[in-house]
Amino acid sequence: MKTAKQFFSERLKTLSLSGKELVFRKLTQQLLFALYSISHEVDVQVAFETMNNRGKPLSHLELLKNRLIYLSSKFETDVHEKTALRKTINDAWRDIYDYLGRNSNRRLDDDRFLVNHYISYFPDALPKRRSSSHNRWQVTAKVEYSQYLLEKKFLLRNIAVAGQAPGSETISSKDVDEYARSLQHSVIAWHGIENPLQSVFGANDKELLEKINKFSAWSISPLLLVAFQSTDFESSRTSFLRAVERYLFAGAMFSFYHYLGGDDEELLFPPLAHELYTKRISLDAIVKEINARTNRVFELPNAHHTAIVEAFRSRGFYEWGVLRYFLYEYELHLKEKAKTYRDKVDWKTLIADGEQSSDYITVEHILPQRIAKDSDWHVHFKKYSEKQRQILKHSLGNLVPLSRRKNSSLSNLPFAKKVDAGGNIGFRYGGYAENELTRHGSWTAIQILIRGIVLLNFLEQRWQIKIGTLQDKIHMLGLDFVPEKEAFFDASIQCAVKEWTESEDRPSLSKKRSPRAKRS
């Protein structure tokens, strides 16, 4: 209706006065309505469904409301109870559509809400087969849930009849009432999960939900919905969300979800959602299960672990599926250490360009992808082979998120110009990670290696993930060939790396410090 209003408003602006008068006459004198007289022998709700199937298809949520109202008139109860049930259904759907459309910038999908509620409410109707899609359980459930609700469960033949033995799908007016109220209650939590900053959840829960929503892992959604429906789980929710975020990151980090728990992931979380809904399992027990599955990734046989490390070495980190999320989290880490509330990197901007282009415009290569032979870069990196230079370019320590799109113009400039190109362009005027780079007078292979180690140290601390020894990290970064790496085993350089990680005023690592040098 809003779109129609905008359409006609714009068209009316282009009309002359006589044209507007013509439209006015047609609206006031020639507009006709088609009236349908329905006899008592015809069910109004059935006629409604039939007529709407001739136009734009209704959502399953819309069809379900009509079906429940239809059934409310068929139960063997008095008029008062039928009226009360119909009011319950109408009130429930009023609130459902209110919350689904409350955020005008991000309206929530009808059927996605309905399928997630269905997963937790009807345990016996969970998907029993799999799909080849990325979100296998979601696709399968979306097909089966509509069939179950509209073609198997809420049917006229399932209405309980006095003196007749109830079947597995038998429904009463009480069943419909409870189901409608459950949907009405659930949509409040669903809106908060999808729009954390507009919710009444605690600050920690809002922050963690914002992080979780950056992943497209819908198999966890029913569990989130149940966890936020009741205050019974309030004390455990933050630890639950931390476990979920860590689980999702670990899976995305290796891009091999089967290492996290096998192909049965899609069959694990939906049943847990119903067990939590019926309080047959505690949220604390689920946290232990999720953490156990995440930890399993780092207890892989050596052959599997080696294969994962080699995948990073061969592909580099530039096409790492979780690169932007990781760099954004490091940016937030630096912001927290700076004790400021000012954001310098916007998440929506950081991911928008990636959706529109295969080139990561908002992730800068400090050492450029293209190096001119007469540039300063060539002087520092000419001793490396072409293959080694490619590895250095795409290594984790050489990548930084940009706070402004205009910084992409830095591209092939010398490092000093990248730091400050004038006109408020350069790392000096960018995000916290960019600012961190301005402490260097030059950018060489050892800087790339050191920053890579710092970032992997952050990864270990932030997600409680053990990568391995210092040599393991160098190997994972693919930088075993950097001759200066031996300096890492010198106590002075290890002290410098520690200062970089812990100090507010991080020192330049361009030069090797004396072993006896005191920390500033």
JSON list of C-alpha atoms in Angstrom, two decimals, residues 188-264:
[
{"chain": "A", "resi": 188, "resn": "ILE", "atom": "CA", "xyz": [8.77, -10.56, 20.20]},
{"chain": "A", "resi": 189, "resn": "ALA", "atom": "CA", "xyz": [11.94, -12.57, 20.79]},
{"chain": "A", "resi": 190, "resn": "TRP", "atom": "CA", "xyz": [12.42, -13.07, 17.04]},
{"chain": "A", "resi": 191, "resn": "HIS", "atom": "CA", "xyz": [12.28, -9.34, 16.39]},
{"chain": "A", "resi": 192, "resn": "GLY", "atom": "CA", "xyz": [14.88, -8.77, 19.12]},
{"chain": "A", "resi": 193, "resn": "ILE", "atom": "CA", "xyz": [17.19, -11.46, 17.71]},
{"chain": "A", "resi": 194, "resn": "GLU", "atom": "CA", "xyz": [17.03, -9.99, 14.20]},
{"chain": "A", "resi": 195, "resn": "ASN", "atom": "CA", "xyz": [17.21, -6.37, 15.46]},
{"chain": "A", "resi": 196, "resn": "PRO", "atom": "CA", "xyz": [19.33, -6.56, 18.64]},
{"chain": "A", "resi": 197, "resn": "LEU", "atom": "CA", "xyz": [19.87, -2.82, 18.98]},
{"chain": "A", "resi": 198, "resn": "GLN", "atom": "CA", "xyz": [16.09, -2.26, 19.06]},
{"chain": "A", "resi": 199, "resn": "SER", "atom": "CA", "xyz": [15.54, -4.98, 21.66]},
{"chain": "A", "resi": 200, "resn": "VAL", "atom": "CA", "xyz": [15.26, -4.88, 25.45]},
{"chain": "A", "resi": 201, "resn": "PHE", "atom": "CA", "xyz": [18.04, -7.45, 25.82]},
{"chain": "A", "resi": 202, "resn": "GLY", "atom": "CA", "xyz": [21.11, -6.74, 27.95]},
{"chain": "A", "resi": 203, "resn": "ALA", "atom": "CA", "xyz": [24.10, -4.89, 26.46]},
{"chain": "A", "resi": 204, "resn": "ASN", "atom": "CA", "xyz": [26.26, -8.04, 26.22]},
{"chain": "A", "resi": 205, "resn": "ASP", "atom": "CA", "xyz": [23.49, -10.01, 24.52]},
{"chain": "A", "resi": 206, "resn": "LYS", "atom": "CA", "xyz": [22.90, -7.22, 22.01]},
{"chain": "A", "resi": 207, "resn": "GLU", "atom": "CA", "xyz": [26.58, -7.06, 21.14]},
{"chain": "A", "resi": 208, "resn": "LEU", "atom": "CA", "xyz": [26.90, -10.83, 20.71]},
{"chain": "A", "resi": 209, "resn": "LEU", "atom": "CA", "xyz": [23.71, -11.10, 18.64]},
{"chain": "A", "resi": 210, "resn": "GLU", "atom": "CA", "xyz": [25.06, -8.40, 16.32]},
{"chain": "A", "resi": 211, "resn": "LYS", "atom": "CA", "xyz": [28.13, -10.56, 15.79]},
{"chain": "A", "resi": 212, "resn": "ILE", "atom": "CA", "xyz": [26.15, -13.78, 15.29]},
{"chain": "A", "resi": 213, "resn": "ASN", "atom": "CA", "xyz": [23.89, -12.12, 12.74]},
{"chain": "A", "resi": 214, "resn": "LYS", "atom": "CA", "xyz": [26.93, -11.46, 10.55]},
{"chain": "A", "resi": 215, "resn": "PHE", "atom": "CA", "xyz": [27.07, -15.21, 9.85]},
{"chain": "A", "resi": 216, "resn": "SER", "atom": "CA", "xyz": [24.58, -16.97, 7.56]},
{"chain": "A", "resi": 217, "resn": "ALA", "atom": "CA", "xyz": [24.16, -20.00, 9.80]},
{"chain": "A", "resi": 218, "resn": "TRP", "atom": "CA", "xyz": [20.41, -20.47, 10.01]},
{"chain": "A", "resi": 219, "resn": "SER", "atom": "CA", "xyz": [20.58, -23.91, 11.61]},
{"chain": "A", "resi": 220, "resn": "ILE", "atom": "CA", "xyz": [21.20, -22.19, 14.95]},
{"chain": "A", "resi": 221, "resn": "SER", "atom": "CA", "xyz": [18.19, -19.83, 14.61]},
{"chain": "A", "resi": 222, "resn": "PRO", "atom": "CA", "xyz": [15.53, -22.05, 16.29]},
{"chain": "A", "resi": 223, "resn": "LEU", "atom": "CA", "xyz": [17.84, -22.46, 19.28]},
{"chain": "A", "resi": 224, "resn": "LEU", "atom": "CA", "xyz": [18.33, -18.69, 19.53]},
{"chain": "A", "resi": 225, "resn": "LEU", "atom": "CA", "xyz": [14.56, -18.20, 19.34]},
{"chain": "A", "resi": 226, "resn": "VAL", "atom": "CA", "xyz": [13.86, -20.56, 22.23]},
{"chain": "A", "resi": 227, "resn": "ALA", "atom": "CA", "xyz": [16.73, -19.18, 24.34]},
{"chain": "A", "resi": 228, "resn": "PHE", "atom": "CA", "xyz": [15.23, -15.69, 24.20]},
{"chain": "A", "resi": 229, "resn": "GLN", "atom": "CA", "xyz": [11.60, -16.62, 24.73]},
{"chain": "A", "resi": 230, "resn": "SER", "atom": "CA", "xyz": [11.86, -17.27, 28.44]},
{"chain": "A", "resi": 231, "resn": "THR", "atom": "CA", "xyz": [13.52, -15.46, 31.33]},
{"chain": "A", "resi": 232, "resn": "ASP", "atom": "CA", "xyz": [14.41, -18.92, 32.69]},
{"chain": "A", "resi": 233, "resn": "PHE", "atom": "CA", "xyz": [17.48, -18.88, 30.43]},
{"chain": "A", "resi": 234, "resn": "GLU", "atom": "CA", "xyz": [18.47, -15.27, 31.08]},
{"chain": "A", "resi": 235, "resn": "SER", "atom": "CA", "xyz": [21.40, -16.06, 33.41]},
{"chain": "A", "resi": 236, "resn": "SER", "atom": "CA", "xyz": [22.98, -18.44, 30.87]},
{"chain": "A", "resi": 237, "resn": "ARG", "atom": "CA", "xyz": [22.26, -16.55, 27.66]},
{"chain": "A", "resi": 238, "resn": "THR", "atom": "CA", "xyz": [25.50, -14.58, 27.44]},
{"chain": "A", "resi": 239, "resn": "SER", "atom": "CA", "xyz": [27.69, -17.66, 27.82]},
{"chain": "A", "resi": 240, "resn": "PHE", "atom": "CA", "xyz": [25.43, -19.43, 25.29]},
{"chain": "A", "resi": 241, "resn": "LEU", "atom": "CA", "xyz": [25.84, -16.61, 22.76]},
{"chain": "A", "resi": 242, "resn": "ARG", "atom": "CA", "xyz": [29.62, -16.58, 23.26]},
{"chain": "A", "resi": 243, "resn": "ALA", "atom": "CA", "xyz": [29.71, -20.31, 22.58]},
{"chain": "A", "resi": 244, "resn": "VAL", "atom": "CA", "xyz": [27.56, -19.89, 19.44]},
{"chain": "A", "resi": 245, "resn": "GLU", "atom": "CA", "xyz": [29.69, -17.03, 18.07]},
{"chain": "A", "resi": 246, "resn": "ARG", "atom": "CA", "xyz": [32.89, -19.02, 18.70]},
{"chain": "A", "resi": 247, "resn": "TYR", "atom": "CA", "xyz": [31.38, -22.10, 17.05]},
{"chain": "A", "resi": 248, "resn": "LEU", "atom": "CA", "xyz": [30.32, -20.13, 13.96]},
{"chain": "A", "resi": 249, "resn": "PHE", "atom": "CA", "xyz": [33.69, -18.40, 13.67]},
{"chain": "A", "resi": 250, "resn": "ALA", "atom": "CA", "xyz": [35.61, -21.67, 14.00]},
{"chain": "A", "resi": 251, "resn": "GLY", "atom": "CA", "xyz": [33.51, -23.20, 11.24]},
{"chain": "A", "resi": 252, "resn": "ALA", "atom": "CA", "xyz": [33.87, -20.18, 8.97]},
{"chain": "A", "resi": 253, "resn": "MET", "atom": "CA", "xyz": [37.58, -19.93, 9.78]},
{"chain": "A", "resi": 254, "resn": "PHE", "atom": "CA", "xyz": [38.33, -23.28, 8.22]},
{"chain": "A", "resi": 255, "resn": "SER", "atom": "CA", "xyz": [35.38, -23.25, 5.79]},
{"chain": "A", "resi": 256, "resn": "PHE", "atom": "CA", "xyz": [35.02, -26.96, 6.50]},
{"chain": "A", "resi": 257, "resn": "TYR", "atom": "CA", "xyz": [31.87, -27.33, 8.57]},
{"chain": "A", "resi": 258, "resn": "HIS", "atom": "CA", "xyz": [32.14, -31.12, 8.56]},
{"chain": "A", "resi": 259, "resn": "TYR", "atom": "CA", "xyz": [35.15, -30.79, 10.85]},
{"chain": "A", "resi": 260, "resn": "LEU", "atom": "CA", "xyz": [32.91, -29.19, 13.46]},
{"chain": "A", "resi": 261, "resn": "GLY", "atom": "CA", "xyz": [30.69, -32.12, 14.12]},
{"chain": "A", "resi": 262, "resn": "GLY", "atom": "CA", "xyz": [29.96, -34.03, 11.00]},
{"chain": "A", "resi": 263, "resn": "ASP", "atom": "CA", "xyz": [27.12, -33.73, 8.54]},
{"chain": "A", "resi": 264, "resn": "ASP", "atom": "CA", "xyz": [24.64, -34.20, 11.39]}
]
